[in-house]
CSV table of C-alpha atoms in Angstrom, one decimal:
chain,number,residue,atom,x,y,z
A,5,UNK,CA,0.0,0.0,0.0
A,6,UNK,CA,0.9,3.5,-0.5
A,7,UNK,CA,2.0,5.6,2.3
A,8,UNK,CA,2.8,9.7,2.4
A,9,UNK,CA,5.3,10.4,5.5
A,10,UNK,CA,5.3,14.1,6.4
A,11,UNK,CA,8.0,14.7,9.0
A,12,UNK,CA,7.9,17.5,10.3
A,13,UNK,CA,4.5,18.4,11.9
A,14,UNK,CA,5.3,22.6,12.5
A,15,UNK,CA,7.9,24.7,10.7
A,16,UNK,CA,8.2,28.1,11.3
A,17,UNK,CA,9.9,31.0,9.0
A,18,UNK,CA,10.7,34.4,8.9
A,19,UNK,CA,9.0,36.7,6.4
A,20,UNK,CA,11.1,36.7,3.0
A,21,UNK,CA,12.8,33.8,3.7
A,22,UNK,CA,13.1,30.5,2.2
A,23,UNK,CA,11.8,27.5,4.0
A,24,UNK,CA,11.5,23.9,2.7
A,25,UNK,CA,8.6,21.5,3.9
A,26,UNK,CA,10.2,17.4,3.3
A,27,UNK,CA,7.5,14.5,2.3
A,28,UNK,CA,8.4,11.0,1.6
A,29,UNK,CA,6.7,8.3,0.3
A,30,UNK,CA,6.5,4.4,-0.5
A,31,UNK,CA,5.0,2.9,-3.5
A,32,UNK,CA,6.2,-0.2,-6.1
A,33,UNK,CA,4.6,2.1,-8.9
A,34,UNK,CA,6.9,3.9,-11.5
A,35,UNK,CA,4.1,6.1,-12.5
A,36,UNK,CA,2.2,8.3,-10.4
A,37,UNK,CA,1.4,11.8,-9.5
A,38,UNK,CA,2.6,14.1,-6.4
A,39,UNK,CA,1.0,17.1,-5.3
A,40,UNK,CA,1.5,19.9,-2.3
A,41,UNK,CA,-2.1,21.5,-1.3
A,42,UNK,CA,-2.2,24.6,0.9
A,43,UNK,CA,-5.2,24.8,4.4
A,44,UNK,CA,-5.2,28.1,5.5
A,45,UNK,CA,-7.4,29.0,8.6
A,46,UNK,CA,-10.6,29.6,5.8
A,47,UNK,CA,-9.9,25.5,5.5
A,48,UNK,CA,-10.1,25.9,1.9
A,49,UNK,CA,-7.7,23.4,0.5
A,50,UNK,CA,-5.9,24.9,-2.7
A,51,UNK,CA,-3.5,23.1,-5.0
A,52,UNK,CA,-0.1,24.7,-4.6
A,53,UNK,CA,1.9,22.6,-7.2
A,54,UNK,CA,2.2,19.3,-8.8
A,55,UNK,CA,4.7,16.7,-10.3
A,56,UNK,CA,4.3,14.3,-12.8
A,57,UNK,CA,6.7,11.4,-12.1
A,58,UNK,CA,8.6,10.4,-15.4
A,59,UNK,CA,9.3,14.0,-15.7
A,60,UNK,CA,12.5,14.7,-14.3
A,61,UNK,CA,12.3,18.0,-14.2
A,62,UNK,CA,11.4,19.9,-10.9
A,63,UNK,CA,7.5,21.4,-11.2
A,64,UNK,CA,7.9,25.5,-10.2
A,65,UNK,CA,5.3,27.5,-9.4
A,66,UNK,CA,6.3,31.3,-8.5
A,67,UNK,CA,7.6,31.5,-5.3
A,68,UNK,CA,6.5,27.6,-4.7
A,69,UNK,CA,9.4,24.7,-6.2
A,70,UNK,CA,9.8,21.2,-5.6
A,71,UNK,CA,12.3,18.9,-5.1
A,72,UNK,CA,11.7,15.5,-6.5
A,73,UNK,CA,13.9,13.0,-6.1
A,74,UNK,CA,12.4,9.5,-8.1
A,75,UNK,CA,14.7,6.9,-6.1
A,76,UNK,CA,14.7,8.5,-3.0
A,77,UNK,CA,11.1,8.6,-2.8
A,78,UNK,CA,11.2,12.3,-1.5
A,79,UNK,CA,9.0,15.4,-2.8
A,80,UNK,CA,10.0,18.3,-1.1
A,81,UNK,CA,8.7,21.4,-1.1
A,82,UNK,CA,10.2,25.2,-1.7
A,83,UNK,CA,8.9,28.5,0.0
A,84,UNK,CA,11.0,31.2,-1.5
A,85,UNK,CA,10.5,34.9,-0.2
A,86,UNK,CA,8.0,33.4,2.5
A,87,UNK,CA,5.0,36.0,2.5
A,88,UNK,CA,2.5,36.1,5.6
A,89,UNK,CA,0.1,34.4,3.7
A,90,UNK,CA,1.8,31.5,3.3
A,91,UNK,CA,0.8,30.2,6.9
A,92,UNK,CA,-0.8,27.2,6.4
A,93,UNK,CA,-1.3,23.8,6.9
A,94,UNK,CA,0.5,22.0,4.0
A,95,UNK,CA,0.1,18.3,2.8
A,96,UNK,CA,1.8,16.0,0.4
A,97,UNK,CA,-0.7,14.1,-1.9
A,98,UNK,CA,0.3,10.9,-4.0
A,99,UNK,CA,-2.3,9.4,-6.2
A,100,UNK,CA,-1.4,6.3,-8.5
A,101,UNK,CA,-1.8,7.5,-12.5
A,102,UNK,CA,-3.8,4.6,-13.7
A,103,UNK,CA,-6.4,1.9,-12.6
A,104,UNK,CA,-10.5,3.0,-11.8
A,105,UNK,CA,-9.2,5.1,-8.3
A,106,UNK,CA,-8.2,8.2,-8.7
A,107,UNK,CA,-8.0,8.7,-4.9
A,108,UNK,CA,-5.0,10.8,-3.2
A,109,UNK,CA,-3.0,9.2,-0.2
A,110,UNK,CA,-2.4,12.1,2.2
A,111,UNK,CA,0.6,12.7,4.5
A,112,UNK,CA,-0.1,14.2,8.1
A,113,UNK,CA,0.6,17.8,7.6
A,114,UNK,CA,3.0,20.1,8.6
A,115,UNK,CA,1.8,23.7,9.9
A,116,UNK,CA,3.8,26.7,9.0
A,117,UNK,CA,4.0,29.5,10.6
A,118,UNK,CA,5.2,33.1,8.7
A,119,UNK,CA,6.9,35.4,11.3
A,120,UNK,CA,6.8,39.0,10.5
B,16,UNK,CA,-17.1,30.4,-10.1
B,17,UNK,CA,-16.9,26.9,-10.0
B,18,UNK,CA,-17.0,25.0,-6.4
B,19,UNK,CA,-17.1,22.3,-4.5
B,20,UNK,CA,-20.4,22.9,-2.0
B,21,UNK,CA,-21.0,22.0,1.8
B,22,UNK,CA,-24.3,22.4,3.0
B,23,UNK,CA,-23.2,22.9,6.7
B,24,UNK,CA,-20.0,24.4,8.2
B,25,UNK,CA,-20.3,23.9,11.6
B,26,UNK,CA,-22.7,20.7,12.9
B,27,UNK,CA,-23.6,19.3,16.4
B,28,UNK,CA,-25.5,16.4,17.0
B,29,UNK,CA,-25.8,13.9,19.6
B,30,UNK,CA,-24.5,10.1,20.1
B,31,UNK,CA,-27.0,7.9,18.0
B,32,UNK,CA,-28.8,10.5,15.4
B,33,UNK,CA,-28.7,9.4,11.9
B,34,UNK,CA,-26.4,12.3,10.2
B,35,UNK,CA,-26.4,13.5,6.5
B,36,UNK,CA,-23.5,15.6,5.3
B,37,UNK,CA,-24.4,16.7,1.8
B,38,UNK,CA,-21.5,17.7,-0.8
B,39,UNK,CA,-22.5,19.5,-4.5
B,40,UNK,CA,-20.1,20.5,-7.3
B,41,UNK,CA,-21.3,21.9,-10.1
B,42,UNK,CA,-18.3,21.4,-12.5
B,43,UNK,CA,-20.4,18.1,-13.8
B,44,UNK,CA,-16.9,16.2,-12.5
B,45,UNK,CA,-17.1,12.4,-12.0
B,46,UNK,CA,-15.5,11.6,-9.3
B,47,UNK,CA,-16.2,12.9,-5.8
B,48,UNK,CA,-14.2,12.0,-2.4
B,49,UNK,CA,-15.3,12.2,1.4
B,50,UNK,CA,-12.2,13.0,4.0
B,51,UNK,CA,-12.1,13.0,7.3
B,52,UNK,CA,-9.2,15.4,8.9
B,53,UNK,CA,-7.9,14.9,12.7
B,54,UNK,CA,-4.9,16.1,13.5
B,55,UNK,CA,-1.8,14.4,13.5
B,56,UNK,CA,-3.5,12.0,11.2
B,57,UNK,CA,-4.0,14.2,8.0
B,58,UNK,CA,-6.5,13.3,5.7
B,59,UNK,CA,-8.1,10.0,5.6
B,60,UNK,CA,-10.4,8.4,2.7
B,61,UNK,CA,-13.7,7.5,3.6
B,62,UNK,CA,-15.6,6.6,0.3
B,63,UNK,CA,-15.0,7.7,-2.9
B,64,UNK,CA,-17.5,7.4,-6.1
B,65,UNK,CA,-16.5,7.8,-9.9
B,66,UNK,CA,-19.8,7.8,-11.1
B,67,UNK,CA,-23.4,8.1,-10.7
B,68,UNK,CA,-24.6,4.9,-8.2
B,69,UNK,CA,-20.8,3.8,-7.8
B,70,UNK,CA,-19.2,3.8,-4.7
B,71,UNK,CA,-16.2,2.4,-3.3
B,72,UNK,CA,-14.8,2.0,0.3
B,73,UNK,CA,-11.9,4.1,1.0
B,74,UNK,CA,-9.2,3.4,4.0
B,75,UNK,CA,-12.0,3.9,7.0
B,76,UNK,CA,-15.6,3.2,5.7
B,77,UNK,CA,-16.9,1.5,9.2
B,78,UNK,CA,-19.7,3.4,10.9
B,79,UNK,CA,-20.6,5.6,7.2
B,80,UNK,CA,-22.3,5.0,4.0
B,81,UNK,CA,-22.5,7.2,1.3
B,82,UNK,CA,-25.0,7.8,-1.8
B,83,UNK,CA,-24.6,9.2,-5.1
B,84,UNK,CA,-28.2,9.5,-7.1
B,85,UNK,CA,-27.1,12.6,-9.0
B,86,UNK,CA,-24.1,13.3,-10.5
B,87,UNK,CA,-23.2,16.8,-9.1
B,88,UNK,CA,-24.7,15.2,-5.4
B,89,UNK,CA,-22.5,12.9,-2.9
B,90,UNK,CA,-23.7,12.5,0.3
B,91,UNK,CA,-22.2,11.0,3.5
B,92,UNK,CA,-24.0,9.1,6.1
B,93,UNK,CA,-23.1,8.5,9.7
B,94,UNK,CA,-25.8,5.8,10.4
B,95,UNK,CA,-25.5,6.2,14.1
B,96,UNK,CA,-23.2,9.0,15.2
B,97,UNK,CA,-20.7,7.8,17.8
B,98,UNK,CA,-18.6,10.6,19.4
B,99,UNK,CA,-15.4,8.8,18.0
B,100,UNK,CA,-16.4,10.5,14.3
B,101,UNK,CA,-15.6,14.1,16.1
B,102,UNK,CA,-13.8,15.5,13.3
B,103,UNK,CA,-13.3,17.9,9.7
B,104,UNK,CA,-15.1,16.2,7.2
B,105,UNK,CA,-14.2,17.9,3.6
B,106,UNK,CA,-15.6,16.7,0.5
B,107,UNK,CA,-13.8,17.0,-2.9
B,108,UNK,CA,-14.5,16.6,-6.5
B,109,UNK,CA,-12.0,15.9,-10.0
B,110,UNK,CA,-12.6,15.0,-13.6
B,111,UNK,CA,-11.1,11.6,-14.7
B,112,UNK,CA,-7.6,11.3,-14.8
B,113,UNK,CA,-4.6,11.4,-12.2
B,114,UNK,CA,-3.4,14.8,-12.9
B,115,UNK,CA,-6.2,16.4,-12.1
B,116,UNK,CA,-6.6,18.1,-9.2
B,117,UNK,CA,-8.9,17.7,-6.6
B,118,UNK,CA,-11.6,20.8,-5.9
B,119,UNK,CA,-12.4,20.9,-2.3
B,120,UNK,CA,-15.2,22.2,-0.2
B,121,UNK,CA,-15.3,24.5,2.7
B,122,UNK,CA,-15.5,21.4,5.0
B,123,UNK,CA,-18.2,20.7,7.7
B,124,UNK,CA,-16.8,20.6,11.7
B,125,UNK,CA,-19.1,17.9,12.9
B,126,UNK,CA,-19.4,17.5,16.5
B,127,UNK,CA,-20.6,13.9,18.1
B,128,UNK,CA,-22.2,14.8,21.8
């Protein structure tokens, strides 16, 4: 079974800064999807970026960049110039590319907190 | 403006009452997830459904049930509220395909007394 490991439960980061959130994960799969969604306080849950896995290059969003690394199983994520709005909750999402589920495998979460 | 729609933000309802959390999307998507969120535990897959009438058991389907009569409609039953399903429940919605992203609701705070 798939699993999403997010290790770090808070991180906190001074405004303008750059802070990276790690996620690991396990799956015998070569082909599958990642994805980093953002839960502010509203709880809205908004996709921040995604990664396709047999492209090898890193997905980049704006301030937002990942870090994939295929055999390490890691999919890290990149806050650069950290803004206040950035506090969030943050999870990793896997989700296999093919078969009748679509469903994404959450990790835990880890809560950021912007410091002015 | 398309969205993923909650009927209830905040619910409280005692030990034993049948409860109905009802999810709408109006992006005519086919496949629509219930989530329950505790902390330390992220999100967990209750029941998912990829079309109309279909259902399938996600990673802690005991004590709900779900029903999907309408495409754009996915509703979650708690068929006897126990105060063990205390928690964020947040309902999403995605075309076919991996790469799509999931469009969530607003989520609905239930609480069990």
């Amino acid at each position: 079974a798939q699993t999403v490991t997010q290790s770090q439960p808070e991180m906190s980061v001074q405004e303008a800064e750059t802070v990276t959130l790690s996620c690991t994960y396990d799956t015998s799969e070569s082909d599958y999807y990642l994805f980093w969604y953002k839960q502010p306080p509203s709880r809205q849950m908004i996709l921040v970026i995604r990664q396709e896995a047999y492209k090898q290059q890193n997905a980049t969003e704006n301030r937002f960049s990942v870090n994939f690394q295929k055999a390490a199983k890691s999919f890290s994520l990149k806050i650069s110039d950290s803004q206040l709005g950035d506090a969030a909750m943050y999870f990793c999402a896997y989700r296999r590319s093919r078969g009748a589920t679509n469903k994404l495998i959450f990790g835990t979460g880890t809560l950021l907190a912007v410091q002015p | 403006d398309v969205k993923v729609t909650q009927s209830s933000r905040y619910l409280v309802k005692r030990t034993g009452e049948k409860v109905f959390l009802e999810c709408v999307q109006d992006m005519d998507h086919e496949n629509m997830f219930w989530y329950r969120q505790d902390p330390g535990l992220g999100l967990r897959l209750i029941y998912f459904s990829y079309d109309v009438k279909m259902k399938e058991k996600g990673d802690i389907p005991e004590g709900y049930s779900v029903s999907r009569e309408k495409k754009e409609r996915f509703s979650l039953i708690l068929e006897s509220a126990s105060t063990n399903q205390t928690s964020m429940y947040l309902c999403a919605s995605s075309l076919d395909g991996g790469y799509e992203k999931l469009l969530f609701g607003s989520g609905t705070q239930l609480s069990v007394l």
